[in-house]
XYZ file of N, CA and C in Angstrom:
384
model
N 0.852 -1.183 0.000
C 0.000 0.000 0.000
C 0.898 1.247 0.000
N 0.179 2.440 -0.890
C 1.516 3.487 -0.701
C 0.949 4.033 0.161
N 2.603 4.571 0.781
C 2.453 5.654 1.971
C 2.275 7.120 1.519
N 0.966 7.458 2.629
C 0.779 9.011 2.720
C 1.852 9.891 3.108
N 2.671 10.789 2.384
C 3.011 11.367 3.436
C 2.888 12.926 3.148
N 2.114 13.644 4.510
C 1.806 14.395 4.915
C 3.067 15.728 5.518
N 3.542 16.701 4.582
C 4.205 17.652 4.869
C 3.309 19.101 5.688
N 4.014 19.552 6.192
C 3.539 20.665 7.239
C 4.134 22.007 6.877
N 3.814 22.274 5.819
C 4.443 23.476 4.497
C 4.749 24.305 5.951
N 4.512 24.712 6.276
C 4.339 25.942 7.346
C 6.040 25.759 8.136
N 5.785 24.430 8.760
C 7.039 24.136 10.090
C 8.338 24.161 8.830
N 7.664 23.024 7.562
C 9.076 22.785 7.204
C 9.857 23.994 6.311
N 9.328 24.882 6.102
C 9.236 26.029 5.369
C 10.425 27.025 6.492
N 9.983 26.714 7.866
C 10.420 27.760 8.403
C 11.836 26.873 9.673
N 12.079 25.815 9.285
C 12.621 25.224 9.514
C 14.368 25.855 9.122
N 14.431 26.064 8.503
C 16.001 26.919 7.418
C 15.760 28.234 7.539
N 16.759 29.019 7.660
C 16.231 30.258 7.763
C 16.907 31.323 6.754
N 16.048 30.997 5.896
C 16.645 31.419 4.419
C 15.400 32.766 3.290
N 15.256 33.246 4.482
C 14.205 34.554 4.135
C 12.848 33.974 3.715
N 12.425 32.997 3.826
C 11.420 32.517 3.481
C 10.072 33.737 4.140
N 10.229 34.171 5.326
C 9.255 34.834 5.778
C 9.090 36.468 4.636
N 9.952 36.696 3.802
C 9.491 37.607 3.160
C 9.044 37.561 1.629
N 8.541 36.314 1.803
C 7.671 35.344 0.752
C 7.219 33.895 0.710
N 6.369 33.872 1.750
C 5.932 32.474 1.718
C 5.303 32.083 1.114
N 4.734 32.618 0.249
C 4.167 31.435 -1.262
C 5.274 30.999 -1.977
N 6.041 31.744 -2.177
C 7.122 31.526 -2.817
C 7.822 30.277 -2.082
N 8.529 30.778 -1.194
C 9.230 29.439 -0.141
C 8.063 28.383 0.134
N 7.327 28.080 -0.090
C 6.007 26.960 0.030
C 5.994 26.348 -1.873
N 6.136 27.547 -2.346
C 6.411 26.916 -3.676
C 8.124 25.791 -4.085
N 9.112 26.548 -3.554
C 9.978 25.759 -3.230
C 10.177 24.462 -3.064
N 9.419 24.411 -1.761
C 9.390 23.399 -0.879
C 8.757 22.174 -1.533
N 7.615 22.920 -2.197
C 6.850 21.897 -3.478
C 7.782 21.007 -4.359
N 8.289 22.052 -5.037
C 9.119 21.662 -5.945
C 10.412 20.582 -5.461
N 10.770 20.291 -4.191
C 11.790 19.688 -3.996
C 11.221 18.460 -3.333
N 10.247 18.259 -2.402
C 9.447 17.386 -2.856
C 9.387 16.375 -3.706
N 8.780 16.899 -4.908
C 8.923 15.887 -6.721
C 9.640 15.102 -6.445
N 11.259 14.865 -6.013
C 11.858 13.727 -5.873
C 11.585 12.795 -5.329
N 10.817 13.089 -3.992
C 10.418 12.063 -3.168
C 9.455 10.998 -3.570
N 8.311 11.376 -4.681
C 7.175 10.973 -5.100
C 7.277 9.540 -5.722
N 8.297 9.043 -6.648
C 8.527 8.006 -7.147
C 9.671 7.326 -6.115
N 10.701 7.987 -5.536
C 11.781 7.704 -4.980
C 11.633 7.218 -3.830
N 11.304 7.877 -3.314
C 10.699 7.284 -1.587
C 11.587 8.136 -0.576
N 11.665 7.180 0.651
C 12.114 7.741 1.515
C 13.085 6.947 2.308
N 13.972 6.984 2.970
C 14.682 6.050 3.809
C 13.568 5.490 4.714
N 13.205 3.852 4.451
C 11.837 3.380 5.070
C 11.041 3.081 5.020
N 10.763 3.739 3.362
C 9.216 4.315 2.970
C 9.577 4.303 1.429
N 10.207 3.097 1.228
C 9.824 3.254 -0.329
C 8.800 3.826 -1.384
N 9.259 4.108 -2.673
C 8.067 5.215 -3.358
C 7.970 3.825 -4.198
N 6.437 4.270 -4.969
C 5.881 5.822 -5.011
C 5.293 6.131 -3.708
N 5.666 7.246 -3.371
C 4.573 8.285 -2.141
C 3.438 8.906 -2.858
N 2.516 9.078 -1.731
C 1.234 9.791 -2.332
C 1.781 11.046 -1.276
N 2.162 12.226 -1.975
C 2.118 12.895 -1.367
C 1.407 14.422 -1.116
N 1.202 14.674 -0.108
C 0.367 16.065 0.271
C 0.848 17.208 0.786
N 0.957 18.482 0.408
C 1.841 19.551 1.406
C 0.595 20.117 1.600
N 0.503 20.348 2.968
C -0.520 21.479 3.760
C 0.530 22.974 3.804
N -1.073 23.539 3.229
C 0.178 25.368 3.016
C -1.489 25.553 3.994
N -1.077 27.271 4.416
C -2.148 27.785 5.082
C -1.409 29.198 4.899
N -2.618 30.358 5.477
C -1.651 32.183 5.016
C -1.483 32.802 3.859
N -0.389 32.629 4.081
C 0.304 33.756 2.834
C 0.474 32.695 1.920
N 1.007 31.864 2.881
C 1.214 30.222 1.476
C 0.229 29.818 0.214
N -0.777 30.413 0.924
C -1.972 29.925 0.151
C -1.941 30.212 -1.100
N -2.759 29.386 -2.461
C -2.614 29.840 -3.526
C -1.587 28.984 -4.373
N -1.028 27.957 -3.821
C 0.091 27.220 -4.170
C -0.091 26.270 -4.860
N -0.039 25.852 -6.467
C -0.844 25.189 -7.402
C -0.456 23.691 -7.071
N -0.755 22.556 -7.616
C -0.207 21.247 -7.662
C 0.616 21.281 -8.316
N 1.607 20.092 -8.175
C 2.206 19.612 -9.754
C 2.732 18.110 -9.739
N 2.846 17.369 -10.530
C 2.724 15.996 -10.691
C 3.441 15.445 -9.852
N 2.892 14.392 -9.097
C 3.673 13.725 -7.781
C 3.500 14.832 -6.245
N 3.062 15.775 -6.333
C 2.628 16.382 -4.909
C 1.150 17.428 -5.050
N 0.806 16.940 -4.508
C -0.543 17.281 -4.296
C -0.888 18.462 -3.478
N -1.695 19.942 -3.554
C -1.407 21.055 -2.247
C -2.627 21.143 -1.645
N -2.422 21.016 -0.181
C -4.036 21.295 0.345
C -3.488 22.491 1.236
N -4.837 23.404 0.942
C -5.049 24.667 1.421
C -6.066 24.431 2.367
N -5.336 24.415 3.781
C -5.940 24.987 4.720
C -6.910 25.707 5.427
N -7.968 25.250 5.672
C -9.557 26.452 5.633
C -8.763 27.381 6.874
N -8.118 26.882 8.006
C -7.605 27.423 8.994
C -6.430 26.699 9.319
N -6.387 26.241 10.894
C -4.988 25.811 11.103
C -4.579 24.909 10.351
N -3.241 24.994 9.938
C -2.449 23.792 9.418
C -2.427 22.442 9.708
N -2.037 22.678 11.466
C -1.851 21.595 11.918
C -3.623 20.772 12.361
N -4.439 21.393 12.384
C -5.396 21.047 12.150
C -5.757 19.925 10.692
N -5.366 20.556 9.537
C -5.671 19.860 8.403
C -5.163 18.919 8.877
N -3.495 18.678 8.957
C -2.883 17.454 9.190
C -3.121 16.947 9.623
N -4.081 16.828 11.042
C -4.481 15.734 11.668
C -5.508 14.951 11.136
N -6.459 15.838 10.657
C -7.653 15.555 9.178
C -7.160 14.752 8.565
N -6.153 15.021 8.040
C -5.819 14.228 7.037
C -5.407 13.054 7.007
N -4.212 12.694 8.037
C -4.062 11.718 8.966
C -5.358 10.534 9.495
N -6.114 11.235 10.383
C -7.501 10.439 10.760
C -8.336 9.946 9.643
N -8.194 10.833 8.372
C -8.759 9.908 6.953
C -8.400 9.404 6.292
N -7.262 8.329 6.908
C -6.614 7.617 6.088
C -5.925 6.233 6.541
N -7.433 6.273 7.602
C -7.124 5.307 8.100
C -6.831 3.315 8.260
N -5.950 2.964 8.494
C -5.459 1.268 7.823
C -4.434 1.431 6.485
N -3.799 2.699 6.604
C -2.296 2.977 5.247
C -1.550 3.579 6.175
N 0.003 3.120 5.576
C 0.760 4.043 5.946
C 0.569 4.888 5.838
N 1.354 6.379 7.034
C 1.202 7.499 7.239
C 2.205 7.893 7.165
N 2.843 8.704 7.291
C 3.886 9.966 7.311
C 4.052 10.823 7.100
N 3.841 11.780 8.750
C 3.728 13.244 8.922
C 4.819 13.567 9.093
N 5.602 15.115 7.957
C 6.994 15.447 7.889
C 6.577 16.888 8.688
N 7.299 16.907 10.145
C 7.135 18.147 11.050
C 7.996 18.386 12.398
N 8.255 19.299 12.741
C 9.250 19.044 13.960
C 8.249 19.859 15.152
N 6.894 20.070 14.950
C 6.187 20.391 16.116
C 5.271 19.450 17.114
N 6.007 19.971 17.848
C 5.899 18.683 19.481
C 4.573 18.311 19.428
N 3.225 19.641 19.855
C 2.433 19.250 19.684
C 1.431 18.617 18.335
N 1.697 18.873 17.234
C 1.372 17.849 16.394
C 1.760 16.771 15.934
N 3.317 16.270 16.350
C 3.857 15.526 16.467
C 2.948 14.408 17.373
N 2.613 14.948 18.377
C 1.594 14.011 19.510
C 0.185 13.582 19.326
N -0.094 14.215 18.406
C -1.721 14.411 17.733
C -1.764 13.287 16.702
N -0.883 13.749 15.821
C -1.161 12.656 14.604
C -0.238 11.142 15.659
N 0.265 10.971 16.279
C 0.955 9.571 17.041
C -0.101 9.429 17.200
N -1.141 9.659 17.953
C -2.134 9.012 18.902
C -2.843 8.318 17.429
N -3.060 8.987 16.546
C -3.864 8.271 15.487
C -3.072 7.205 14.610
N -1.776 7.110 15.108
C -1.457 5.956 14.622
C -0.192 6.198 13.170
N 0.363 7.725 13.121
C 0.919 7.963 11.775
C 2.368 7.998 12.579
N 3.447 7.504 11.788
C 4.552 8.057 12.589
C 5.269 9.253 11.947
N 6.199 9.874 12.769
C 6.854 11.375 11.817
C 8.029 11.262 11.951
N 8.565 12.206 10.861
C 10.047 12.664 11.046
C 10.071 13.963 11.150
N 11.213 14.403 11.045
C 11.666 16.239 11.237
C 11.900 16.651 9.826
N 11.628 17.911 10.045
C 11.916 18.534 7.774
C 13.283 18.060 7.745
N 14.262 18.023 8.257
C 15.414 17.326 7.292
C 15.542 16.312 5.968
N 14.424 15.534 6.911
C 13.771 14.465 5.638
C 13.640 14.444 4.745
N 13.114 15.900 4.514
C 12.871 16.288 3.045
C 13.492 17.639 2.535
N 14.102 18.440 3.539
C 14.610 19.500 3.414
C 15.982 20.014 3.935
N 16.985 19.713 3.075
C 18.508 20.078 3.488
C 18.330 21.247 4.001
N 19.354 21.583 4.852
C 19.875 22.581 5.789
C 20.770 23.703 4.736
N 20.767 25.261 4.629
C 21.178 26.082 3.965
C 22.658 25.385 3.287
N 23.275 25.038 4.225
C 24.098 24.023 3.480
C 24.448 23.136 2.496
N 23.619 22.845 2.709
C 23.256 21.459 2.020
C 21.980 21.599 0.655
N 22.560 22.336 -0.224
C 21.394 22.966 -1.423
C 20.866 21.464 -2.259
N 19.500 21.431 -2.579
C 19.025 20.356 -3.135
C 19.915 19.954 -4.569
């Protein structure tokens, strides 16, 4: 069965601190785009194909699809969707990409496990 996995545009966006806050559609668009690899490729764990989803919310919003990642826009909180999204998908792998404690604890209880944006997002260093 392929695995969901569920990005947290918001955390992993702001995770690097690479001016993203003075354009976050833009840096959410990014983030999209680097992504794509993961979709057929997989993950350490989590062999592809991934079905994958980035939750944008804000300024992010507005952030189109493109083949192999999928964008859900947020009616409100982010981490809200994610758990949504998570709880409807239930009896498949899960995988929520986020380094916040409390949603980190939210989607566990339902059964998804997570990693931290590194996963999917090198450090200023480390350019895709």
């Amino acid at each position: 069965m392929t695995t969901l996995l569920i990005v947290d545009g918001a955390n992993v966006v702001g995770s690097v601190p690479d001016g993203w806050w003075r354009d976050r559609r833009g840096a959410a668009e990014r983030l999209r785009d680097a992504l794509t690899e993961f979709a057929e490729r997989g993950l350490p764990e989590h062999p592809g194909p991934l079905e994958i989803v980035l939750v944008v919310e804000g300024a992010a919003r507005g952030v189109a699809a493109v083949p192999g990642v999928r964008v859900d826009e947020a009616p409100g909180s982010g981490d809200d969707r994610v758990v949504e999204l998570v709880a409807g998908a239930p009896g498949r792998p899960r995988l929520v990409v986020t380094a916040d404690r409390e949603l980190r604890r939210r989607v566990g209880e339902l059964g998804a496990e997570v990693t931290g944006p590194r996963t999917v997002r090198p450090g200023p260093d480390r350019r895709p």
